[in-house]
mmCIF file of C-alpha atoms in Angstrom:
data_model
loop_
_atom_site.group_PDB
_atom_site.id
_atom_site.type_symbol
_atom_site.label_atom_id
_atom_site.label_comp_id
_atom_site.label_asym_id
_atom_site.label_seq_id
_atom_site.Cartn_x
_atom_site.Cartn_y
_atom_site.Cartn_z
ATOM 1 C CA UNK G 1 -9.259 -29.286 3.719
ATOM 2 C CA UNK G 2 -6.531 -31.748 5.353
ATOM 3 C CA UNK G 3 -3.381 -33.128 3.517
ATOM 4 C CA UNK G 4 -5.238 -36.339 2.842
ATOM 5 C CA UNK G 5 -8.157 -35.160 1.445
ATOM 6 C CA UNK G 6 -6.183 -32.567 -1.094
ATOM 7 C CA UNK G 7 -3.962 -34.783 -2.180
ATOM 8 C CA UNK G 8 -6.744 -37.284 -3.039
ATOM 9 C CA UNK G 9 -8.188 -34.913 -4.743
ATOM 10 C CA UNK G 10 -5.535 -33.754 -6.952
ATOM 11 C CA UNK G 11 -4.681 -37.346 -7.831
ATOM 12 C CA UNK G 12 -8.198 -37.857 -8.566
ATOM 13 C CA UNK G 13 -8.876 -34.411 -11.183
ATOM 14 C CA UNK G 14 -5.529 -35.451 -12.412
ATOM 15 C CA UNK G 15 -6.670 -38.817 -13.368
ATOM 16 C CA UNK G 16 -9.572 -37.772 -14.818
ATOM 17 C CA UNK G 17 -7.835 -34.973 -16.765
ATOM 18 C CA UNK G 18 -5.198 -37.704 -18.374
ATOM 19 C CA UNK G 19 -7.513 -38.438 -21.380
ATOM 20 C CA UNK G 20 -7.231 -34.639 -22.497
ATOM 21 C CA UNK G 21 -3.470 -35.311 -22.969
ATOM 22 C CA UNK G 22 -3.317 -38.596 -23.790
ATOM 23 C CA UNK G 23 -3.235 -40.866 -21.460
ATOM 24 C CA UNK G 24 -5.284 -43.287 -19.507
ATOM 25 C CA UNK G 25 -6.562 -42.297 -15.751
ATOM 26 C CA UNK G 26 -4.355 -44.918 -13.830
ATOM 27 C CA UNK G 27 -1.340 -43.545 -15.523
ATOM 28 C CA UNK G 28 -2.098 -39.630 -14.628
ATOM 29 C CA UNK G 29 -3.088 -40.851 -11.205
ATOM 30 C CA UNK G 30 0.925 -42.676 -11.241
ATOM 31 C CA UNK G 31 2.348 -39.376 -13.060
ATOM 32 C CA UNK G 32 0.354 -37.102 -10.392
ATOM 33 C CA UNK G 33 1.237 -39.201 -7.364
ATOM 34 C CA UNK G 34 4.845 -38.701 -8.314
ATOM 35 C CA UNK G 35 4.291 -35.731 -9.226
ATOM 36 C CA UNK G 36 3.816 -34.381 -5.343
ATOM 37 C CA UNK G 37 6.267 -36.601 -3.966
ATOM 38 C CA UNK G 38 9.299 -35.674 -2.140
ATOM 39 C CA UNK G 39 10.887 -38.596 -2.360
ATOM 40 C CA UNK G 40 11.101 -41.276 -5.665
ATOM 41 C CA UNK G 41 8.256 -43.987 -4.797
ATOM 42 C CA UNK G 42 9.034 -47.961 -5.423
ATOM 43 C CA UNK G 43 5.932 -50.193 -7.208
ATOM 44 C CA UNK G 44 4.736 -51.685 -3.942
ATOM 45 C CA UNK G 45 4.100 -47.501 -2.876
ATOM 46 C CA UNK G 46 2.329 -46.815 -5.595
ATOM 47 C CA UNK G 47 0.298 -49.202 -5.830
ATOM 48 C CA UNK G 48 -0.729 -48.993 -2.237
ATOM 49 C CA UNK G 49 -0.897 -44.961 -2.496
ATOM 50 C CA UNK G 50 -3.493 -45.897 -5.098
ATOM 51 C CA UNK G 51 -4.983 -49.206 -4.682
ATOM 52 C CA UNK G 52 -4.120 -50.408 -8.122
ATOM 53 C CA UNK G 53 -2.891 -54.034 -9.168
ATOM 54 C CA UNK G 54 0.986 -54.867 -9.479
ATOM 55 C CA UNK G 55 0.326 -55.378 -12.950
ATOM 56 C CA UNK G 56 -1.142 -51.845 -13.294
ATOM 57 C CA UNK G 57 1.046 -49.963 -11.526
ATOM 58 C CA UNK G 58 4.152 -52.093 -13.556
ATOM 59 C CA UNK G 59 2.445 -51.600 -17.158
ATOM 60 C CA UNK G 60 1.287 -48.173 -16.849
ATOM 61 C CA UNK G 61 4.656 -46.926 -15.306
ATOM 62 C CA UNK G 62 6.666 -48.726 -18.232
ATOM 63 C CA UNK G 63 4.167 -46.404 -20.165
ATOM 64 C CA UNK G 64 5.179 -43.024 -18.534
ATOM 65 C CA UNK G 65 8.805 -43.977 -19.115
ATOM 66 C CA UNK G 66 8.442 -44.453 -22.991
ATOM 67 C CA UNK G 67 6.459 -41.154 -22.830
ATOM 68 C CA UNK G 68 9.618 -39.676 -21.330
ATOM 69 C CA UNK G 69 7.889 -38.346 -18.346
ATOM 70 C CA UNK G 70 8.584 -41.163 -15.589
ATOM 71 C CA UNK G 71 12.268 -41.787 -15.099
ATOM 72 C CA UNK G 72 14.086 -44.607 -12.985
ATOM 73 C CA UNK G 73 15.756 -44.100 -9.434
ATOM 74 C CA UNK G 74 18.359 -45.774 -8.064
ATOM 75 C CA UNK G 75 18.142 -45.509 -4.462
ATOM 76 C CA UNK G 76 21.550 -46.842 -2.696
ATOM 77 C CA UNK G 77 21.180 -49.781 -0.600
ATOM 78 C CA UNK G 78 17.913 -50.887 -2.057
ATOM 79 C CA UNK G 79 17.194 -53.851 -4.546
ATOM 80 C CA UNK G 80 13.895 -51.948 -5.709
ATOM 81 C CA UNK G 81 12.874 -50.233 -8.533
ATOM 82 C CA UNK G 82 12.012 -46.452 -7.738
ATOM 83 C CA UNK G 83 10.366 -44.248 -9.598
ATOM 84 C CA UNK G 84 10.497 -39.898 -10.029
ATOM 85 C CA UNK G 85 8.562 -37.638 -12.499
ATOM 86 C CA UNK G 86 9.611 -34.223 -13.927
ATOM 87 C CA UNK G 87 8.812 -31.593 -11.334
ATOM 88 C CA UNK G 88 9.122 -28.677 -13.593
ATOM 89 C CA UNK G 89 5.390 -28.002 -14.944
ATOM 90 C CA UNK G 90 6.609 -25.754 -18.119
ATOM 91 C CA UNK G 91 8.912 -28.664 -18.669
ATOM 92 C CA UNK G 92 6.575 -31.543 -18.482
ATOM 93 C CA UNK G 93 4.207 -29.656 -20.507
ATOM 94 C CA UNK G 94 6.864 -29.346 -23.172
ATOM 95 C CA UNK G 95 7.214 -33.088 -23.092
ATOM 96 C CA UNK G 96 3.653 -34.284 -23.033
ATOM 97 C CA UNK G 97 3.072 -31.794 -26.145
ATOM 98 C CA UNK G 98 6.162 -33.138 -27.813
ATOM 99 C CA UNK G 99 5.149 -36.676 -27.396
ATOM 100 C CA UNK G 100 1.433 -35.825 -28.742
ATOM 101 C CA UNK G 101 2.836 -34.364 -31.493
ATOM 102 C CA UNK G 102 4.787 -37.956 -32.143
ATOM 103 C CA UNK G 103 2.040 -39.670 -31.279
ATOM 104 C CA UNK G 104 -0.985 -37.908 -32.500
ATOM 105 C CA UNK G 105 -0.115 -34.913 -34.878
ATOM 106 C CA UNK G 106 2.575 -36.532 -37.306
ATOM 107 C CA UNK G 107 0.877 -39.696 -38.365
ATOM 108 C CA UNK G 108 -2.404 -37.772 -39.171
ATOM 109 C CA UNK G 109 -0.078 -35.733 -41.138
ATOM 110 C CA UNK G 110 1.752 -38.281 -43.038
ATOM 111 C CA UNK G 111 -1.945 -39.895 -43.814
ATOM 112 C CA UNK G 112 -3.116 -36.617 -44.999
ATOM 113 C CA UNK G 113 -0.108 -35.523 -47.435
ATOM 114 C CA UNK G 114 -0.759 -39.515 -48.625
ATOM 115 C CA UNK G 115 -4.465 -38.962 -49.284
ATOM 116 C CA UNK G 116 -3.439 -35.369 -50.669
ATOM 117 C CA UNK G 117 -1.443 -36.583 -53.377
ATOM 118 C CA UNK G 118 -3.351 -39.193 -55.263
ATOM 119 C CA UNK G 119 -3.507 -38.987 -59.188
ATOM 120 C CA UNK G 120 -6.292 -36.776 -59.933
ATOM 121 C CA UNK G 121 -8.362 -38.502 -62.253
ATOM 122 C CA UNK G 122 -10.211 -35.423 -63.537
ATOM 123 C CA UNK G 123 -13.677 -36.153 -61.463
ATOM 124 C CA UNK G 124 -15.377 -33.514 -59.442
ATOM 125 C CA UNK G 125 -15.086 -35.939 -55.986
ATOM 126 C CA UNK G 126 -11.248 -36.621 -56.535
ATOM 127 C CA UNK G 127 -10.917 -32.769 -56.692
ATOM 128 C CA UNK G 128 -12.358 -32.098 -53.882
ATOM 129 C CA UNK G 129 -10.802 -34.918 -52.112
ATOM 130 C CA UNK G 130 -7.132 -33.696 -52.711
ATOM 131 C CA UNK G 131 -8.136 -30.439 -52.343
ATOM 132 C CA UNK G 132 -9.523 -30.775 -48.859
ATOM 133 C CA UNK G 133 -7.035 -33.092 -47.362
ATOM 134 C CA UNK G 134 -4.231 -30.675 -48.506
ATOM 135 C CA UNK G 135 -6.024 -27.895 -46.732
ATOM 136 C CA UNK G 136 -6.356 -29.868 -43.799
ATOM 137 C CA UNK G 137 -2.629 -31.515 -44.204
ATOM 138 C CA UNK G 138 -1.131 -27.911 -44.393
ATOM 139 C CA UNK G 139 -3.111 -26.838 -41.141
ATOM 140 C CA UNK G 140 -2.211 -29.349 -39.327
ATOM 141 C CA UNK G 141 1.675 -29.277 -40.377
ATOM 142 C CA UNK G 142 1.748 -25.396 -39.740
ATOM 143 C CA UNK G 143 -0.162 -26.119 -36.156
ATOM 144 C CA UNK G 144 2.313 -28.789 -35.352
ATOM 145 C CA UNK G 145 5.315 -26.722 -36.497
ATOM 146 C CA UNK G 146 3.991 -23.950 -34.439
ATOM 147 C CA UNK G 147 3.990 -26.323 -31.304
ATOM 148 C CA UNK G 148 7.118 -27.406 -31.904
ATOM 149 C CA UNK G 149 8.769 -24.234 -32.005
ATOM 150 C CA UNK G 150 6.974 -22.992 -28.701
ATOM 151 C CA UNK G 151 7.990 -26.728 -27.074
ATOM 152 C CA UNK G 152 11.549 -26.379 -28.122
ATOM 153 C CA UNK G 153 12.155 -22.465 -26.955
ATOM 154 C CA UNK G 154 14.481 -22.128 -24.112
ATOM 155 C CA UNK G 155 12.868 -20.548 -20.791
ATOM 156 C CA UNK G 156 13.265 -16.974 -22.153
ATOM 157 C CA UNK G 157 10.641 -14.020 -22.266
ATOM 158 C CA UNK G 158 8.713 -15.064 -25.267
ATOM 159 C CA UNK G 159 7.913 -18.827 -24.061
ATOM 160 C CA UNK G 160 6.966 -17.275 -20.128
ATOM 161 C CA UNK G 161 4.347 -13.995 -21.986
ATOM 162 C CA UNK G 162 3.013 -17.526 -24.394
ATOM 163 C CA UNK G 163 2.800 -19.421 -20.995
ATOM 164 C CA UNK G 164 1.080 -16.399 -19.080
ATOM 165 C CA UNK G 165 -1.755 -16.000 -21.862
ATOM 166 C CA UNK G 166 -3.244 -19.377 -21.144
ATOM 167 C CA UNK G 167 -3.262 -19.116 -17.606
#
């Protein structure tokens, strides 16, 4: 397999693969073009790279910087925007699962300690109601507690053995 054809490829499974964390396939195909860059890419090169729209490329970039994943490069002597992505893949993954976790994780918590507490008014439904939403509510705040302790761990040899188990 040439250059062309692997890196078309990657972009490509990478795009698809952007819904499982998140995100929508233009903006994986952005993160992963950047990704395997050696140099910080402007708008006008991504959006050629990948035959996507200005207003795309512009909206789903904005997107990848609020996820924290997509930073801004100034490159000296030019006027245009550039554009870099984490390289580190432990580190990235630490960011997408932080974000999820914002995202995803704490506002189906909040909604289940809400639905959790609700005066019990003594019938058999309410009962089970609270009773099953604080079941769930506690899973889900151990799991996300549990992430967020692996996410925040410093490179040492706990977070590497974690890292090696799932690959």
């Amino acid at each position: 397999m040439e250059y062309k054809e692997a890196k078309d490829k990657f972009i490509s499974t990478w795009g698809s693969l952007g819904t499982l964390w998140g995100i929508n396939k233009a903006m994986a195909q952005i993160q992963a073009l950047l990704f395997i860059a050696t140099k910080p890419l402007s708008t006008e090169e991504i959006m050629e790279e990948l035959q996507i729209s200005r207003g795309n490329t512009s909206m789903n970039v904005r997107q990848l910087i609020d996820w924290g994943i997509v930073t801004k490069e100034l490159v000296p002597g030019e006027r245009k925007e550039y554009f870099t992505t984490e390289k580190d893949v432990q580190e990235l993954a630490r960011v997408i699962a932080k974000e999820r976790s914002r995202r995803e994780i704490q506002p189906v918590i909040k909604t289940l300690k809400e639905v959790s507490t609700i005066k019990d008014d003594g019938t058999e439904k309410t009962r089970e109601l609270i009773k099953q939403t604080k079941a769930l509510h506690d899973l889900a705040d151990t799991a996300d507690i549990m992430l967020n302790k692996l996410v925040n761990q410093n490179q040492n040899w706990l977070t590497k053995s974690i890292f090696k188990i799932f690959k």
